[in-house]
Tab-separated table of C-alpha atoms in Angstrom:
chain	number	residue	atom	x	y	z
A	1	UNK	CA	0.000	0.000	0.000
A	2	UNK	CA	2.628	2.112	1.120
A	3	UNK	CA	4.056	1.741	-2.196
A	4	UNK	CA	1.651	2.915	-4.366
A	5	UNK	CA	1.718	5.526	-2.178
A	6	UNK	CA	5.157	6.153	-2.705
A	7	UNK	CA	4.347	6.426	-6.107
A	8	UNK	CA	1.678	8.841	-6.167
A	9	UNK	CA	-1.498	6.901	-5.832
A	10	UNK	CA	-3.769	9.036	-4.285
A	11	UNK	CA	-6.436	6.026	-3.441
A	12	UNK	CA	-4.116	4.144	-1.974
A	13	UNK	CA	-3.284	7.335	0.396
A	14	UNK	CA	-6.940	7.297	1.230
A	15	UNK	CA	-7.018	4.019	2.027
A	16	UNK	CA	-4.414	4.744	4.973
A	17	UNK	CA	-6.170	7.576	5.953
A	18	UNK	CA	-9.016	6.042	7.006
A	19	UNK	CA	-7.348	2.996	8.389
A	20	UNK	CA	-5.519	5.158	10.583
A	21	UNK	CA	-7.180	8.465	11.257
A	22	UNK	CA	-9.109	7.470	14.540
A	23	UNK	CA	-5.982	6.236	16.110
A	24	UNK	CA	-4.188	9.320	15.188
A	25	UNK	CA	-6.781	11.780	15.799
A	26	UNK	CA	-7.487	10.583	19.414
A	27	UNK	CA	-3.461	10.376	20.141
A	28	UNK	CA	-3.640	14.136	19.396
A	29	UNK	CA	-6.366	14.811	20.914
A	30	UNK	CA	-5.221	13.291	23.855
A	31	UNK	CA	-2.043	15.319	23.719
A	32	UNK	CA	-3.430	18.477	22.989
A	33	UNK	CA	-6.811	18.222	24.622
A	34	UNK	CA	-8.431	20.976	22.161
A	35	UNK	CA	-10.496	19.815	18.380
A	36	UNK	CA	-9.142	22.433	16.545
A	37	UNK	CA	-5.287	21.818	17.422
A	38	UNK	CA	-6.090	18.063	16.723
A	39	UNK	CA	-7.724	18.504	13.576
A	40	UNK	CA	-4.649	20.382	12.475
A	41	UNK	CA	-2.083	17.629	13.441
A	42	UNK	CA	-3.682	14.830	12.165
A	43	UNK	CA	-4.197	16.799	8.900
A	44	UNK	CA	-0.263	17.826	9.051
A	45	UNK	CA	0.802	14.579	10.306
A	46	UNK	CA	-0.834	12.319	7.293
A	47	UNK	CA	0.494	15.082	4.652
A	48	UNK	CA	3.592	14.464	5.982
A	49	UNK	CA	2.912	10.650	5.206
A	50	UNK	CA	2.239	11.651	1.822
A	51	UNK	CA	5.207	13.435	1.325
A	52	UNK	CA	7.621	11.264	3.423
A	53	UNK	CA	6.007	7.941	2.129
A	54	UNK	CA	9.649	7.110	0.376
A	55	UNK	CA	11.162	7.180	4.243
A	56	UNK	CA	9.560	4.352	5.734
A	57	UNK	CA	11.100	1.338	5.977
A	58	UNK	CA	8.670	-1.575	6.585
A	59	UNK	CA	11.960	-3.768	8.099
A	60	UNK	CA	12.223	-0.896	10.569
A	61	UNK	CA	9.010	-0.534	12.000
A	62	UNK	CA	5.254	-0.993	11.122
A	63	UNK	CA	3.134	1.787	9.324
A	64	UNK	CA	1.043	2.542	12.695
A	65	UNK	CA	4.088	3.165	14.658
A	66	UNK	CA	5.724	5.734	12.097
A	67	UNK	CA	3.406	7.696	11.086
A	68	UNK	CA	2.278	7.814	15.062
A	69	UNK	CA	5.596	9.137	15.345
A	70	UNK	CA	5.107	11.523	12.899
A	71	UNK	CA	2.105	12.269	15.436
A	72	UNK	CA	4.305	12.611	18.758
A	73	UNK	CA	6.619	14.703	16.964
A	74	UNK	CA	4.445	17.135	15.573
A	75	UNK	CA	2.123	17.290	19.329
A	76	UNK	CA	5.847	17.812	20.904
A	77	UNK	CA	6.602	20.284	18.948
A	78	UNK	CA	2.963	22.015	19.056
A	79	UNK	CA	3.457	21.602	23.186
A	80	UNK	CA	6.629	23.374	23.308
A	81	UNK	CA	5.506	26.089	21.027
A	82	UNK	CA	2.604	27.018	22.412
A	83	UNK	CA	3.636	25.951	26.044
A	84	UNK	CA	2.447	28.885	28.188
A	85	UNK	CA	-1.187	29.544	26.661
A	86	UNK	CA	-1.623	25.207	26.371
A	87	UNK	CA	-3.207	25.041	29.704
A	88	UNK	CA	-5.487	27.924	29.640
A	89	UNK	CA	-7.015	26.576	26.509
A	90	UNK	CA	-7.752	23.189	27.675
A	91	UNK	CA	-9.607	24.555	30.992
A	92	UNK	CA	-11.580	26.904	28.707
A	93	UNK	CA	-12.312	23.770	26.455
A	94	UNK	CA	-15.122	21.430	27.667
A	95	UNK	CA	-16.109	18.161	26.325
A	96	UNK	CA	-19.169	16.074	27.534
A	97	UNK	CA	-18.562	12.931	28.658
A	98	UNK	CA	-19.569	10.222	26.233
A	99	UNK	CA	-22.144	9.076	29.831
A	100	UNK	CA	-24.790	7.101	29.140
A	101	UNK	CA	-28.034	8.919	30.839
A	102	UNK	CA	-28.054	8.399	34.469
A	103	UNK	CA	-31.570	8.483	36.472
A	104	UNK	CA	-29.818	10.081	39.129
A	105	UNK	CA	-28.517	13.248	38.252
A	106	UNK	CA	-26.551	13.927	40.208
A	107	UNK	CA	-24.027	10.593	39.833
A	108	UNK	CA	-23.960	11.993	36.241
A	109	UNK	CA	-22.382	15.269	37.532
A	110	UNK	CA	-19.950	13.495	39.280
A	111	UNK	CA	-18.348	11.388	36.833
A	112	UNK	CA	-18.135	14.198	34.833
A	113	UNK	CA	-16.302	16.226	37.745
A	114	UNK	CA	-14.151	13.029	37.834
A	115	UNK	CA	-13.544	13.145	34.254
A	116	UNK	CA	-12.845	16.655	34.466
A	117	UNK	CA	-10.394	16.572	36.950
A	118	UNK	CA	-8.525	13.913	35.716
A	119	UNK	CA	-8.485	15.262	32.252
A	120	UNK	CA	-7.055	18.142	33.964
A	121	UNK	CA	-4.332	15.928	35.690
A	122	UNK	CA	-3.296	14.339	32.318
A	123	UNK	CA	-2.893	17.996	31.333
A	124	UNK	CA	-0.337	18.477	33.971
A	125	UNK	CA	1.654	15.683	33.169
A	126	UNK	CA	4.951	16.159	30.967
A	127	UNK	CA	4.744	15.784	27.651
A	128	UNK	CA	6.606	12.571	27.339
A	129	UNK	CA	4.920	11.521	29.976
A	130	UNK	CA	1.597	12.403	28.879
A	131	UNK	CA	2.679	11.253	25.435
A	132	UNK	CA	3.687	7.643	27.434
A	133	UNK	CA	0.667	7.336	28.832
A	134	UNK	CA	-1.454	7.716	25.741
A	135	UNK	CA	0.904	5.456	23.634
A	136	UNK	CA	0.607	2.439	25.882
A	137	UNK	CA	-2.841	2.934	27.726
A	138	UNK	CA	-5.322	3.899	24.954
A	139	UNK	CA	-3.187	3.627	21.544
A	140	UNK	CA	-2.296	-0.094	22.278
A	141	UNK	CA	1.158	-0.079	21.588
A	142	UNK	CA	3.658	-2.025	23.590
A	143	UNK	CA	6.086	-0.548	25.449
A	144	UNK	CA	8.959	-1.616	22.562
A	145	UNK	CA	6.383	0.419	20.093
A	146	UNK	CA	6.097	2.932	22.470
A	147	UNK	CA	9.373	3.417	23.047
A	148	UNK	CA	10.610	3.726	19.076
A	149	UNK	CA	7.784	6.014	18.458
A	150	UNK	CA	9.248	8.449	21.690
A	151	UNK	CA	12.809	7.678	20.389
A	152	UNK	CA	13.891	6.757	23.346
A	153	UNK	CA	15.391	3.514	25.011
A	154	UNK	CA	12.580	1.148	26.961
A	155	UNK	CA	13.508	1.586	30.271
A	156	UNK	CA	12.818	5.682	29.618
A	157	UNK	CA	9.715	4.920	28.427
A	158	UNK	CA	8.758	2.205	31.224
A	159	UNK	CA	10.168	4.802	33.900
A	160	UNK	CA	8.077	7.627	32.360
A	161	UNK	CA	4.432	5.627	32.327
A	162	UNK	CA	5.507	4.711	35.816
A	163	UNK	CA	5.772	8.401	36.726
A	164	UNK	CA	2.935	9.219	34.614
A	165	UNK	CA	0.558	7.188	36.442
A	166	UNK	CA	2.173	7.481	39.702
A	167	UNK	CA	1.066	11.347	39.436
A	168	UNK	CA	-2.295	11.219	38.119
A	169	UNK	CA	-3.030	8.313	41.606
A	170	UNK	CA	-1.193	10.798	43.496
A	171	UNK	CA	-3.113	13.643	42.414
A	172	UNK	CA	-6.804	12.037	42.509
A	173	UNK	CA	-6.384	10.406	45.801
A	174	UNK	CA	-5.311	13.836	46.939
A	175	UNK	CA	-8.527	15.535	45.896
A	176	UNK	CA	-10.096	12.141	47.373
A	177	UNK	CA	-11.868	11.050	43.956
A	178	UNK	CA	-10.609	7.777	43.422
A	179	UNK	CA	-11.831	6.538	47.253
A	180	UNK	CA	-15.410	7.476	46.789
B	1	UNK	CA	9.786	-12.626	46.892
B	2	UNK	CA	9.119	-8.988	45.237
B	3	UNK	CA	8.786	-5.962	47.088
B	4	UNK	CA	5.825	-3.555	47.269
B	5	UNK	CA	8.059	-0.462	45.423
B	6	UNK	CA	8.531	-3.520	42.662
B	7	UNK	CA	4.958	-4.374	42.577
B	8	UNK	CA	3.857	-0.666	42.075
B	9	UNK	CA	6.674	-0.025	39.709
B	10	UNK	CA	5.179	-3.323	37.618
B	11	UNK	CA	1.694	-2.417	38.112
B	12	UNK	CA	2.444	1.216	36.829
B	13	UNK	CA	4.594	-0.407	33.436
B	14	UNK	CA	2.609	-3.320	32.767
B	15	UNK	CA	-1.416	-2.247	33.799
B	16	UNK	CA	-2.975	-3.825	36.853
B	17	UNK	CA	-3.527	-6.681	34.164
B	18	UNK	CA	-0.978	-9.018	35.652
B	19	UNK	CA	-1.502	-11.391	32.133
B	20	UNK	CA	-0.089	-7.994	30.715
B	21	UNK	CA	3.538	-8.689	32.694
B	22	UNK	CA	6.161	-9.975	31.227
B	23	UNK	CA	5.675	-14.059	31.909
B	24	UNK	CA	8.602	-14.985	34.177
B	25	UNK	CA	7.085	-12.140	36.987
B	26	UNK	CA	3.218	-13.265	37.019
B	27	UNK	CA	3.627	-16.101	39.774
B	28	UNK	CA	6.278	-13.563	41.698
B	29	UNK	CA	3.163	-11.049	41.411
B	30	UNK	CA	0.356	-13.159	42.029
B	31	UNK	CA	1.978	-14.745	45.546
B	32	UNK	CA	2.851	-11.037	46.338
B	33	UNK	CA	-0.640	-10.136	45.647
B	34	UNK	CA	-2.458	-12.961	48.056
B	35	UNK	CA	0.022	-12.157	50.914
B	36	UNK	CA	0.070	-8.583	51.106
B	37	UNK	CA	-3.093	-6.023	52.224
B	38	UNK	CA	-0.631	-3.349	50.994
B	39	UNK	CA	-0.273	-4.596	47.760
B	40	UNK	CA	-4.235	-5.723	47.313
B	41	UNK	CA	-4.810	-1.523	48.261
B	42	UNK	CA	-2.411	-0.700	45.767
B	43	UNK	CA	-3.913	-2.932	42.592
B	44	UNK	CA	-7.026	-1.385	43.806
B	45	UNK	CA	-6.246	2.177	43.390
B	46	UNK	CA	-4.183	1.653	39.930
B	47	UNK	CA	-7.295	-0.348	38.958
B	48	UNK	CA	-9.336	2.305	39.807
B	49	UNK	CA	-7.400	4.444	37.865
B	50	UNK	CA	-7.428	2.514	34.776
B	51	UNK	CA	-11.145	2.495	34.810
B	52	UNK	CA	-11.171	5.804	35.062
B	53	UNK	CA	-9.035	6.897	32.217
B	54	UNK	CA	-10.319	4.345	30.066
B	55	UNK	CA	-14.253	6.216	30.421
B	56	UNK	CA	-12.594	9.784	29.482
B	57	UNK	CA	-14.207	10.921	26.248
B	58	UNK	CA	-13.044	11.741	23.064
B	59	UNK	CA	-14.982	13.987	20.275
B	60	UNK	CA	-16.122	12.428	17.170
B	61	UNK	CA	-14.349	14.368	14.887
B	62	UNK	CA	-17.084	14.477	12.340
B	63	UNK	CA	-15.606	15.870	8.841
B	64	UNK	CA	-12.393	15.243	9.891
B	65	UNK	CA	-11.758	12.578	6.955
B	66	UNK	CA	-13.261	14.627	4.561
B	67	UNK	CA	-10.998	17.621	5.204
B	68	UNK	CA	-7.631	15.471	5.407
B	69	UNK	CA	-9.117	13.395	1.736
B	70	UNK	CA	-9.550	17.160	0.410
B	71	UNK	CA	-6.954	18.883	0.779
B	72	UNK	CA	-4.378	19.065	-1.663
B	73	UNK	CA	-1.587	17.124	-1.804
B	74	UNK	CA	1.417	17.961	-3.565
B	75	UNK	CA	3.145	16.092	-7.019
B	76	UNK	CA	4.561	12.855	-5.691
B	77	UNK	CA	7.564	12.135	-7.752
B	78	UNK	CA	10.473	10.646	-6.324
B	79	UNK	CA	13.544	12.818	-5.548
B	80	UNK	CA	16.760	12.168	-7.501
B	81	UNK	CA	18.241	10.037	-4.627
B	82	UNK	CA	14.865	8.306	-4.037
B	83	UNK	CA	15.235	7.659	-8.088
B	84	UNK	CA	18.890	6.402	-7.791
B	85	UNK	CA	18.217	3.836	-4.672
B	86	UNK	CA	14.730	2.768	-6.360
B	87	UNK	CA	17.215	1.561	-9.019
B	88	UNK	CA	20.064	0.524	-7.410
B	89	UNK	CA	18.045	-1.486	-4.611
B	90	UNK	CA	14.284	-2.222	-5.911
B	91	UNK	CA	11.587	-3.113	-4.004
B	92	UNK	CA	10.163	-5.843	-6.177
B	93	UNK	CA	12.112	-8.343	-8.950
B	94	UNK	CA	15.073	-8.090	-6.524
B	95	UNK	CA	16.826	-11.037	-8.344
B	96	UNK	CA	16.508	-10.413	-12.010
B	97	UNK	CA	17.960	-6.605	-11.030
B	98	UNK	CA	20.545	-7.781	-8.788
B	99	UNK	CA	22.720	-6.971	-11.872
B	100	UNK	CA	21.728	-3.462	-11.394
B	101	UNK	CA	23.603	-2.500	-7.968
B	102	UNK	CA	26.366	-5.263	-9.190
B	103	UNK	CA	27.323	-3.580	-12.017
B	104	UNK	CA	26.915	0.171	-10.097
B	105	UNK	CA	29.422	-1.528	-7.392
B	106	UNK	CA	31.908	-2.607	-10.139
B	107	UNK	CA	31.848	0.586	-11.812
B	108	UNK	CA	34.642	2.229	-9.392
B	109	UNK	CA	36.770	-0.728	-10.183
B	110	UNK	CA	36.646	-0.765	-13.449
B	111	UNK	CA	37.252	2.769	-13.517
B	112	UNK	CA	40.081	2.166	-11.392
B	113	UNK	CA	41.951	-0.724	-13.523
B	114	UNK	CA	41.396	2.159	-16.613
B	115	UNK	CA	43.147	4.552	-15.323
B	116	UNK	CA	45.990	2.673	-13.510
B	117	UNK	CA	46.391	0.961	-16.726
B	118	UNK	CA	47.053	4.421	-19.015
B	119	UNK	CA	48.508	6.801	-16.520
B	120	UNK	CA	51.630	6.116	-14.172
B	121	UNK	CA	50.621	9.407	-12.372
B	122	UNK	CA	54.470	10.008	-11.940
B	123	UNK	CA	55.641	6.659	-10.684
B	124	UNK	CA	58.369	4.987	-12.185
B	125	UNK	CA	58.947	1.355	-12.212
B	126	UNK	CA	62.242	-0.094	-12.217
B	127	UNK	CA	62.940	-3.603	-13.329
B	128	UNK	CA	65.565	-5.111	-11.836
B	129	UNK	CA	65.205	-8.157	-14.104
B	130	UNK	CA	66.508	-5.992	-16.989
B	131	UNK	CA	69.612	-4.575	-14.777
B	132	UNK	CA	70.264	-8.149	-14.240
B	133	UNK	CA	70.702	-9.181	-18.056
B	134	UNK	CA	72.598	-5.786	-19.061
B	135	UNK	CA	75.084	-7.058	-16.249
B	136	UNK	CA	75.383	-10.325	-17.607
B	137	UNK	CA	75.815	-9.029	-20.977
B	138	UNK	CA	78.486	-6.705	-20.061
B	139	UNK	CA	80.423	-9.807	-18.149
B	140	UNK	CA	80.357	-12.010	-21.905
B	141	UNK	CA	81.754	-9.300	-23.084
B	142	UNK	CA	84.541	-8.625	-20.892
B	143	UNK	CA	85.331	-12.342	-21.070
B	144	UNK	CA	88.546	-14.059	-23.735
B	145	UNK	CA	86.892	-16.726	-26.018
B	146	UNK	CA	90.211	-16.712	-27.885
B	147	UNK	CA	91.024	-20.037	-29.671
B	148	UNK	CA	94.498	-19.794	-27.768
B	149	UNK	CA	93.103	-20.629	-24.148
B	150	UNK	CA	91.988	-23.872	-24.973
């Protein structure tokens, strides 16, 4: 596939696209934590694709990982521009929790508090922390995957998910969410 | 016997999942687990946690396909190098183009052998073969084959 792309099939490109676009998107999203920044990188990031298709090396490493490295290194970048105004976007930003309807109100208010804060926490975290987390939790990758997408060696990575999620239990069980 | 800073530590790399840790460290984590009220707490709260990240919601992104299909992408031709190393190495009919980087590796040899062959690039070569027969030569000469010394 990637070989067509390589040589300018435009279908084939599609066809990657939509295999991959959720995956991507949500990475983002989950790095940035606003639509319109995430809609932006994933648009860059498969561009990119198309005009780096001759780069990847399918001995090296599968298509998911490198173009979700394409991802991480465009989020990173993103982060560290845009460093000091990051965090007053995302509390201005509010998403509704995907919550099924709940008779009792006011359960449904405090998930989404929980949600909230912990969305908040992830926030907080590093970026290669943050970008750990993601990677390994909720984009599937092991922590070998993980690790070549981050460019770094395993051990960084497993000692930066370790910190990642020894913060975020840190941080709820100080505002006493997690033992309700 | 692990300890409860090595339990967290594998809890925290590998998910409270302990089918997700690496094989030879399931037993060590499941005897940790059923003797240790610190360590039960512990797979509580990172379970907990787990649960609770894996509920946080991401948007639809509705549109978001159609925008990244739309745009414009630019001419996809191959650079010069790309060009040379599609040649030299290709992808597919590796074996009836093996002749191809063959002949591009042999090229600096032959080039070599050509121009050894026509230039000597200021270096002489001396034979001592032919200083060798001059000296004989010159001895024969010096030498009496008169009729009279035999």
């Amino acid at each position: 596939m990637m070989l067509a792309v390589v040589n300018g099939d435009q279908s084939a490109y599609q066809v990657i696209v939509k295999q991959h676009l959720k995956s991507v998107s949500h990475y983002a999203y989950r790095m940035l934590g606003n639509q319109k920044d995430t809609e932006d990188i994933a648009q860059e990031a498969f561009l990119k694709l198309w005009i780096n298709a001759g780069k990847w090396q399918v001995e090296k490493s599968k298509l998911s990982t490198w173009l979700h490295r394409i991802a991480h290194n465009l989020c990173i970048d993103f982060l560290r521009k845009h460093r000091r105004t990051q965090l007053q976007s995302e509390i201005l930003e509010g998403v509704e929790p995907n919550q099924e309807p709940h008779e009792n109100p006011r359960e449904g208010s405090e998930a989404f508090q929980r949600a909230k804060q912990l969305e908040m926490a992830i926030r907080g975290l590093p970026e290669n922390q943050r970008s750990a987390l993601v990677l390994c939790h909720y984009s599937g990758f092991s922590n070998k995957e993980a690790a070549v997408i981050m460019n770094m060696s395993i051990k960084a990575l497993e000692s930066a998910i370790a910190r990642a999620k020894r913060s975020l239990r840190n941080e709820l069980s100080e505002t006493g969410i997690e033992h309700q | 016997m692990i300890t409860l800073d090595e339990f967290s530590h594998l809890i925290e790399v590998h998910s409270s999942d302990l089918a997700a840790w690496p094989s030879d460290l399931q037993i060590a984590g499941e005897d940790f687990l059923a003797t240790s009220e610190e360590a039960r707490a512990l797979m509580k709260d990172y379970l907990e946690l787990e649960q609770q990240l894996d509920v946080l919601p991401v948007p639809m992104f509705s549109g978001l396909e159609a925008k990244i299909l739309g745009q414009s992408l630019p001419p996809r031709t191959p650079s010069l190098l790309e060009q040379l190393l599609e040649w030299l190495l290709p992808n597919s009919g590796f074996t009836l183009r093996l002749w191809q980087p063959v002949a591009a590796a042999c090229l600096p040899l032959v080039f070599g052998i050509v121009l050894g062959n026509f230039y000597s690039f200021g270096v002489t070569f001396e034979s001592d073969e032919m200083e060798y027969w001059e000296d004989e030569l010159t001895m024969l000469s010096l030498n009496n084959y008169s009729e009279n010394d035999f």
